[in-house]
Tab-separated table of C-alpha atoms (C1' of nucleotides) in Angstrom:
chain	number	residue	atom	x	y	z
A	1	UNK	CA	-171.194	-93.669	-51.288
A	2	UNK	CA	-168.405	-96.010	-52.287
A	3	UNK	CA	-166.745	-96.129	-48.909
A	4	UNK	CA	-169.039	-97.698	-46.276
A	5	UNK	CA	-165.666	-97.341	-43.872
A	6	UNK	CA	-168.109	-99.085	-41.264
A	7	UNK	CA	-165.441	-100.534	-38.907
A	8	UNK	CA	-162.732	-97.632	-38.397
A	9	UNK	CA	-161.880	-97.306	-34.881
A	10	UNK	CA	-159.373	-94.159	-34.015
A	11	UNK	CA	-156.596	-94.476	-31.228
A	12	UNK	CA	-156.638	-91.455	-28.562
A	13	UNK	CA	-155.446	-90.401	-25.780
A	14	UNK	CA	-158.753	-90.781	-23.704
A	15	UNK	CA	-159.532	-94.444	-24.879
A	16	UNK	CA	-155.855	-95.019	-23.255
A	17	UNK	CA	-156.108	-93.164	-20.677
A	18	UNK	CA	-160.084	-95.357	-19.489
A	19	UNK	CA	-158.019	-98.960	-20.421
A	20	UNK	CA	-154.485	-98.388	-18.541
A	21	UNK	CA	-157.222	-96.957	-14.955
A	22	UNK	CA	-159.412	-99.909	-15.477
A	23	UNK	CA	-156.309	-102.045	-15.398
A	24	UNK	CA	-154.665	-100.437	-12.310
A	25	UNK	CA	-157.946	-100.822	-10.290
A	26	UNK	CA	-158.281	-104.522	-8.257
A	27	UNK	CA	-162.236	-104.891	-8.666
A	28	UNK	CA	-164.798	-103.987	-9.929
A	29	UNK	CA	-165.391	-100.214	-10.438
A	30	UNK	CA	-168.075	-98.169	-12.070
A	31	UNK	CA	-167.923	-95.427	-14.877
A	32	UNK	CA	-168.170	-93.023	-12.274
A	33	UNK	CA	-165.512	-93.993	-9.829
A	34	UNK	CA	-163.403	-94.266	-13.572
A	35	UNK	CA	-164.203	-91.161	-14.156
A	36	UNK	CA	-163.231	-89.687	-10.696
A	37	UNK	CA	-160.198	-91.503	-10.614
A	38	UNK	CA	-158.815	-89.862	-13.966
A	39	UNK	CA	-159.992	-86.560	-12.852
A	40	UNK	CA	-157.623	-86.936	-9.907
A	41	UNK	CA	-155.048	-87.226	-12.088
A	42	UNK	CA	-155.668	-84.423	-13.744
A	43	UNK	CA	-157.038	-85.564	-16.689
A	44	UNK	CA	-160.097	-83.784	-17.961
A	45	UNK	CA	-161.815	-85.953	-19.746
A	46	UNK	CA	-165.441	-86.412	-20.266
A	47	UNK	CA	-168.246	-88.541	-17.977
A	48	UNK	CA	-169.917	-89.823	-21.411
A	49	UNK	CA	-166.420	-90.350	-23.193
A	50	UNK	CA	-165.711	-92.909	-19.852
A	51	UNK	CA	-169.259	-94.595	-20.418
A	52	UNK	CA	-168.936	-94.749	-24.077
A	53	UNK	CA	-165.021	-96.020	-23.432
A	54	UNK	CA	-166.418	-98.818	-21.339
A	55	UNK	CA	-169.137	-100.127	-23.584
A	56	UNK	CA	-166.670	-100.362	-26.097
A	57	UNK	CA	-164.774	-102.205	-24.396
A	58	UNK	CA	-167.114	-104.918	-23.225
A	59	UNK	CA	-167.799	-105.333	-26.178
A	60	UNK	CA	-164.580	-105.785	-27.556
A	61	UNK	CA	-164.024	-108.712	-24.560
A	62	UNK	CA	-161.760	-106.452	-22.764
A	63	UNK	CA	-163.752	-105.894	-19.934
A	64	UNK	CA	-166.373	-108.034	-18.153
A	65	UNK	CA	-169.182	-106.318	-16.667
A	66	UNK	CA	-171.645	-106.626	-13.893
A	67	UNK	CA	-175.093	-105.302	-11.796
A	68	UNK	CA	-174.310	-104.146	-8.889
A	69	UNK	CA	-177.348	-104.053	-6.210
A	70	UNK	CA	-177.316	-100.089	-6.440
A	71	UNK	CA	-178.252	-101.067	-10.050
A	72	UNK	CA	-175.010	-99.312	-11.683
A	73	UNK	CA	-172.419	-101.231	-14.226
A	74	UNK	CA	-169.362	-102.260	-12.915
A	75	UNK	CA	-166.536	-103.087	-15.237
A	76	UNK	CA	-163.186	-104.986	-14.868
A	77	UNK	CA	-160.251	-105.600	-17.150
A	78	UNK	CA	-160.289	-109.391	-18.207
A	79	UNK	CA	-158.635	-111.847	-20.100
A	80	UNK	CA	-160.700	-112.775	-23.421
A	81	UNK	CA	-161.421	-116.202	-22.263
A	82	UNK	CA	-165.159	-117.205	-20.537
A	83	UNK	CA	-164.822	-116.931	-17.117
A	84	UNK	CA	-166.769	-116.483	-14.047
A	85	UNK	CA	-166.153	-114.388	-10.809
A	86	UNK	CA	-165.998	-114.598	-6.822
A	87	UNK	CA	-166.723	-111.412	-5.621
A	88	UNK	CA	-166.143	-109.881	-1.744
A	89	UNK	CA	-169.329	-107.920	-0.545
A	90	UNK	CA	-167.286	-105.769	1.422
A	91	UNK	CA	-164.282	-104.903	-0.456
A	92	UNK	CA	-164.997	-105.567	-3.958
A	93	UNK	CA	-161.914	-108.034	-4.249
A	94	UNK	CA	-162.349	-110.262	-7.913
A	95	UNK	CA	-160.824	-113.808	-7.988
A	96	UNK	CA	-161.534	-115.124	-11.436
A	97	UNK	CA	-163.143	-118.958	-11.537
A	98	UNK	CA	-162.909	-121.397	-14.393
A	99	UNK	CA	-165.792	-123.666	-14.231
A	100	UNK	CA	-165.946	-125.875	-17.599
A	101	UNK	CA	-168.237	-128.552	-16.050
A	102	UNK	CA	-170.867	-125.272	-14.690
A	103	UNK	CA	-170.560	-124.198	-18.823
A	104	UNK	CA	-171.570	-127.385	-19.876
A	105	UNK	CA	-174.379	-127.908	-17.293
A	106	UNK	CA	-176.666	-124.682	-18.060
A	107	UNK	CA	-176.263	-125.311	-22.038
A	108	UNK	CA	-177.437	-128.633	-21.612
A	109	UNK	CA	-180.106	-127.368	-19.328
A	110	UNK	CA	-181.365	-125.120	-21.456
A	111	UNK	CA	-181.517	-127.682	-24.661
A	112	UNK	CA	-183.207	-130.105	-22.521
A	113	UNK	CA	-186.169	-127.455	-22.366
A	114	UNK	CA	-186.193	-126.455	-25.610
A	115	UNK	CA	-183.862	-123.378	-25.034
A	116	UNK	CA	-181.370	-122.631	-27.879
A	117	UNK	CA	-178.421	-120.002	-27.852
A	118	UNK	CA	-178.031	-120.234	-24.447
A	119	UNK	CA	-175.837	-117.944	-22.442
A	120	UNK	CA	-175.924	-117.195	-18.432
A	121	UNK	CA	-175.025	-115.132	-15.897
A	122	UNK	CA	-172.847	-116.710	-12.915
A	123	UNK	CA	-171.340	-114.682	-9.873
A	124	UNK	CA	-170.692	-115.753	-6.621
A	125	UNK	CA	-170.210	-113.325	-3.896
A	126	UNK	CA	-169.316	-113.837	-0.098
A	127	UNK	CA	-167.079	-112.501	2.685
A	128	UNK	CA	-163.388	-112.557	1.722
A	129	UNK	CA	-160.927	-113.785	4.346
A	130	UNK	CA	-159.011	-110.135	5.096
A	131	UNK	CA	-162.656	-108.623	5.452
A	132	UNK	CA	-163.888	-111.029	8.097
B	1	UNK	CA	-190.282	-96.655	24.832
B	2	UNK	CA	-192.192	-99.575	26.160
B	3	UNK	CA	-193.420	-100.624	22.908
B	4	UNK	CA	-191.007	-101.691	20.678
B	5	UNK	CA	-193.310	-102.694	18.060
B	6	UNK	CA	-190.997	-102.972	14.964
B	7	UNK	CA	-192.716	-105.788	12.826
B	8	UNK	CA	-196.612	-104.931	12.645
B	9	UNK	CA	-197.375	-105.146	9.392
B	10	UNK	CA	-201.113	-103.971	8.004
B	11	UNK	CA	-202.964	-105.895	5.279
B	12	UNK	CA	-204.319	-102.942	2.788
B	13	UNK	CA	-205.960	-103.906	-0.762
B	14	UNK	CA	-202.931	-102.258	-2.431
B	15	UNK	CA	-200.787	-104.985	-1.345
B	16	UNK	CA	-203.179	-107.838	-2.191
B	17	UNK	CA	-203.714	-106.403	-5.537
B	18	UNK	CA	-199.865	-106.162	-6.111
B	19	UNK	CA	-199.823	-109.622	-5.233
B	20	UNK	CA	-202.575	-110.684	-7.179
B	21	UNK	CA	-201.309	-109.045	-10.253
B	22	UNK	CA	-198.031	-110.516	-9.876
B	23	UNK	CA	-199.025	-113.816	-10.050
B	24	UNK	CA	-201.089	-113.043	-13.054
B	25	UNK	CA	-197.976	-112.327	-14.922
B	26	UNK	CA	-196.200	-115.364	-16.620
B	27	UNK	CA	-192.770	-114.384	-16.459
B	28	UNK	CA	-190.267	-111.772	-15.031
B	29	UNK	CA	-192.479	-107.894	-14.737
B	30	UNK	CA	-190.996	-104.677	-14.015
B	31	UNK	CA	-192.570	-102.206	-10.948
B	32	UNK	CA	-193.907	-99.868	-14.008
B	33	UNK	CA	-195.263	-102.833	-15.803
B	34	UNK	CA	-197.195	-103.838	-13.166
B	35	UNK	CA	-198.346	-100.053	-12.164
B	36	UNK	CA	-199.428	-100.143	-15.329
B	37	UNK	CA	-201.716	-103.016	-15.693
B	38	UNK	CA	-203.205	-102.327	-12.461
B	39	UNK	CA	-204.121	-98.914	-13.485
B	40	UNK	CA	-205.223	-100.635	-16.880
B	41	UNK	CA	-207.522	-102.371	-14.561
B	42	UNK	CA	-208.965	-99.290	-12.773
B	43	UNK	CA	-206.982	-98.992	-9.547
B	44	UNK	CA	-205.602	-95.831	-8.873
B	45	UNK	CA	-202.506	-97.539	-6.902
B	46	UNK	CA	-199.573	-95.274	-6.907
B	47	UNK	CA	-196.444	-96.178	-8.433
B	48	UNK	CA	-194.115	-95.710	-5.286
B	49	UNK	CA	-196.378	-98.050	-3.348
B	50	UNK	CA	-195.852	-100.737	-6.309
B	51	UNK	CA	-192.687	-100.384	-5.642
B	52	UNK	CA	-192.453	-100.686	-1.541
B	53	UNK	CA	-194.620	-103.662	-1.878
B	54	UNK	CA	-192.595	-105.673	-4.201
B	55	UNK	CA	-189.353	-104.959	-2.506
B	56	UNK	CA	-191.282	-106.229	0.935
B	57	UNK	CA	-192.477	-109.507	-1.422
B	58	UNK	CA	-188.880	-109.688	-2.105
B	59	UNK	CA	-187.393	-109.867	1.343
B	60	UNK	CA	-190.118	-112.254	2.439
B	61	UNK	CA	-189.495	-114.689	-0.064
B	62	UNK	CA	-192.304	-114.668	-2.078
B	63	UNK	CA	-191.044	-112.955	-4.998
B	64	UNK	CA	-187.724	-113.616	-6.778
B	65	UNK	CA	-186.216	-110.481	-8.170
B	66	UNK	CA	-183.397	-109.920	-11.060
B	67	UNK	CA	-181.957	-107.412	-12.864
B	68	UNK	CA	-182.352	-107.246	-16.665
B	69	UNK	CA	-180.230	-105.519	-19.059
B	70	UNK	CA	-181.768	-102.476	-19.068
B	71	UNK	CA	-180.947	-102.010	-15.589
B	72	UNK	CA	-184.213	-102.247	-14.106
B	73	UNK	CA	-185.438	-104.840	-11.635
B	74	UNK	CA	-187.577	-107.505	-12.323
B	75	UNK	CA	-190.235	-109.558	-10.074
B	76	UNK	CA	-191.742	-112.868	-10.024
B	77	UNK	CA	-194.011	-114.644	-7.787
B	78	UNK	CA	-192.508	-117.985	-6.803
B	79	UNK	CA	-192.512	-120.309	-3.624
B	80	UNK	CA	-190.362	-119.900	-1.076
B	81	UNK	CA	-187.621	-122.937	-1.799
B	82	UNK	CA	-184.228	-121.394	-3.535
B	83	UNK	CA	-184.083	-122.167	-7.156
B	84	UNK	CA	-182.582	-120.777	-10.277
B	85	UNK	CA	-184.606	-119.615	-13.777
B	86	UNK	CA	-183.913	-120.678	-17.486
B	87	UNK	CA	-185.459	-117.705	-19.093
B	88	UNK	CA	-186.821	-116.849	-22.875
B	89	UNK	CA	-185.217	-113.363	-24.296
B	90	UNK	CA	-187.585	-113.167	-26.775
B	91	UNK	CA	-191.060	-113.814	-24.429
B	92	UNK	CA	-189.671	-113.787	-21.000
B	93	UNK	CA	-191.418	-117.634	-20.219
B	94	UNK	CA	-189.351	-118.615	-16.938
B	95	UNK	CA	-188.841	-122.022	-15.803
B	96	UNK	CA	-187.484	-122.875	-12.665
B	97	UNK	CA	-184.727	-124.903	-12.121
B	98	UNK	CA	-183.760	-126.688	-8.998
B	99	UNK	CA	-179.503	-127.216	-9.241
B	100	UNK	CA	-178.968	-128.983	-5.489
B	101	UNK	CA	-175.305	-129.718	-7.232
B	102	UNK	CA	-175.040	-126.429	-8.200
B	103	UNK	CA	-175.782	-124.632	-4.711
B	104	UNK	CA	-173.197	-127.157	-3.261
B	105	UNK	CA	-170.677	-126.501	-6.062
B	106	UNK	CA	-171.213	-122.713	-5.456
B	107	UNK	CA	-170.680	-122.909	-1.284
B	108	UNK	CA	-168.002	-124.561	-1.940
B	109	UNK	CA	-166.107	-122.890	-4.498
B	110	UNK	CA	-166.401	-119.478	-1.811
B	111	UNK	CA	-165.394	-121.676	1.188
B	112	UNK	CA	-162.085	-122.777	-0.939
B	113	UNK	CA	-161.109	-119.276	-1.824
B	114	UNK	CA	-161.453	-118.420	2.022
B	115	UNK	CA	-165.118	-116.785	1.535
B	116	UNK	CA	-167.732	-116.549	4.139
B	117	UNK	CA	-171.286	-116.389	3.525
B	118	UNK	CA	-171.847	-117.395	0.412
B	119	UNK	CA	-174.397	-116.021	-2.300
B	120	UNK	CA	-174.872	-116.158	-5.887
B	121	UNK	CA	-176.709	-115.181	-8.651
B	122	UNK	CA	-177.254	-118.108	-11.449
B	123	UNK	CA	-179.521	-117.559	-14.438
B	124	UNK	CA	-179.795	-118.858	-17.873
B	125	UNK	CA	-180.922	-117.848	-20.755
B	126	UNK	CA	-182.112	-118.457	-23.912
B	127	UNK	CA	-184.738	-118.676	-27.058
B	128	UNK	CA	-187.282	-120.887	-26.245
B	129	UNK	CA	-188.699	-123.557	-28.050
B	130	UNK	CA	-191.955	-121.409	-29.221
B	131	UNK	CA	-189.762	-118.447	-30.099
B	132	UNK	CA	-187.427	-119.948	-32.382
C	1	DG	C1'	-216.558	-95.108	17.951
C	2	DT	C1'	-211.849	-93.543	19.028
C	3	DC	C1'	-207.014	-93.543	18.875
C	4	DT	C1'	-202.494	-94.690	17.266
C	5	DT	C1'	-199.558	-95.100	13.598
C	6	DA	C1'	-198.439	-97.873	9.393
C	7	DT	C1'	-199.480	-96.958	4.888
C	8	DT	C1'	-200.713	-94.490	0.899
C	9	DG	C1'	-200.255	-91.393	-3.286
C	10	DA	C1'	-198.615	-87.321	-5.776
C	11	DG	C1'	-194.845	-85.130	-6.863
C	12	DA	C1'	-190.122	-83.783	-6.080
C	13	DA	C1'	-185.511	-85.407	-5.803
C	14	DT	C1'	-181.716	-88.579	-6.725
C	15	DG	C1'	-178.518	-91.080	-9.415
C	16	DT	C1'	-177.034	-93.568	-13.468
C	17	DT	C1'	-176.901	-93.723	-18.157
C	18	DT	C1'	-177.782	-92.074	-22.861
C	19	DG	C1'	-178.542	-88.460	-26.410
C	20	DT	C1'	-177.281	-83.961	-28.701
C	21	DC	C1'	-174.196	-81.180	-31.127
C	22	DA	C1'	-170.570	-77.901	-32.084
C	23	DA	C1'	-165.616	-78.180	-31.646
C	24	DT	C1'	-161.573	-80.945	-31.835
C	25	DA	C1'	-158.106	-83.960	-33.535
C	26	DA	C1'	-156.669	-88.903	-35.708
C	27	DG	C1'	-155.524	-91.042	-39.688
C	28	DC	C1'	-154.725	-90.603	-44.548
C	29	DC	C1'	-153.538	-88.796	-49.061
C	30	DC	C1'	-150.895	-85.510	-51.489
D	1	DG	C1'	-145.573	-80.601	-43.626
D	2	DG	C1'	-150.381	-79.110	-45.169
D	3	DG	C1'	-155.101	-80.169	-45.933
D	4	DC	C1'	-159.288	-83.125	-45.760
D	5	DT	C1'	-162.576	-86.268	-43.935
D	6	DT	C1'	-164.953	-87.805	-40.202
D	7	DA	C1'	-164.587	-90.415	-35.740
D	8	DT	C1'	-164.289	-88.715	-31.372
D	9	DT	C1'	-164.650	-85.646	-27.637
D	10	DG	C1'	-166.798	-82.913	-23.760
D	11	DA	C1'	-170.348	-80.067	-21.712
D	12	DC	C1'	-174.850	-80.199	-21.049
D	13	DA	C1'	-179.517	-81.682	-21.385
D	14	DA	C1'	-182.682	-85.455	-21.451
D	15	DA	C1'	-184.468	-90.025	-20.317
D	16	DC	C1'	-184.941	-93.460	-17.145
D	17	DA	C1'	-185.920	-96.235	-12.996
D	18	DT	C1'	-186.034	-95.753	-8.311
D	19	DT	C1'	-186.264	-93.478	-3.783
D	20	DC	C1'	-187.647	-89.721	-0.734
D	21	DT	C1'	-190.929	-86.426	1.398
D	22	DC	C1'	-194.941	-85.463	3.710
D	23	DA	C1'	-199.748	-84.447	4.479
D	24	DA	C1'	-203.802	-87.289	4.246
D	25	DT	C1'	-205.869	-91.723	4.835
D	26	DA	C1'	-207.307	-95.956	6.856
D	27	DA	C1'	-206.055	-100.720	9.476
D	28	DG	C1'	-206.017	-102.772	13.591
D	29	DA	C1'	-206.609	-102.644	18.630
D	30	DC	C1'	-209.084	-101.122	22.666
DNA sequence: GTCTTATTGAGAATGTTTGTCAATAAGCCC
DNA sequence: GGGCTTATTGACAAACATTCTCAATAAGAC
């Protein structure tokens, strides 16, 4: 009862092992390709320990995540700063956008209606040039 | 092999009562939401067919679909002209935005990069006025 | 009315994601 | 190092939206 010990995160090998494959993968990529991907390298972890891995991490800002149309997640490694992404339909290649003026037009937006806390949701997707 | 026939679509009362009950709604609705009010409302429509007819409404234009967080789809009537949505989390009240700049900003942001085909997916969010 | 075939509805099947829970091991104090 | 507390793990089951299957129905055309 005297030790509400709320916040105590613990460092292990699995939670490294979900960070250092997001961050050798080029796109986007779901739990379950994560989860594949380790288990080719002979790791064993476990499906939910990649999911729960993942959420963590978006929450943390160390991953953005996205719907894809086969309505699964998709995660990335990112930089902590608010960005935006272009996105090739065929391969899945990520080019990060800055857009400060697009940030600044849907807040205003949504104040001029009466909207407060705003947030959004910007992707652009297309063809990328090698995929043409 | 003489009658090719692909696009003969049949008008049934299941798909006018989809329709009907989607413009009802007032904001975003999920396929089960709407299953359910129509069977609220005595028809014994089956859920699979709520579901084939919005994805047709969807691909002719006449309903905008998005994905919420809980990783199911949502519908909305809406006229056929492309336009974004500033939408309430609290109540789900949608307002439609037109963003000509925006479209253009988009296109050409993808055509910079080397993209073909350009799409994207712009929505905002926030409390609305009423909710606060 | 008859015929063709798109459509329907009930349930099974799929696929992603989350919950459960005993077993494990990380961090800490001694 | 040894022991303790408890966050974390992994295997599996459960929940969930969505799609598939297929016999039965009915829309549209003649």
């Amino acid at each position: 009862m005297t030790t509400p010990k709320t916040g105590s995160k613990r460092n292990t090998p699995q939670k490294a092992a979900v960070k250092h494959a997001l961050g050798e993968a080029k796109g986007f990529v779901s739990a379950q390709q994560l989860h594949q991907t380790l288990k080719n390298h002979g790791s064993t972890i476990g499906l939910a320990t990649v999911y729960r891995t993942l959420a963590d991490l978006a929450v943390a800002g160390e991953a953005d995540s996205l719907q894809s149309k086969d309505s699964e997640v998709l995660y990335r490694a990112c930089t902590t700063s608010h960005h935006h992404h272009l996105i090739c339909r065929e391969c899945g290649l990520t080019l990060e956008i800055e857009a400060e003026k697009l940030e600044k037009w849907a807040d205003q937006v949504a104040k001029e209606r009466g909207f407060s806390q705003p947030s959004h949701n910007i992707d652009i997707f297309g063809i990328c040039a090698a995929c043409q």
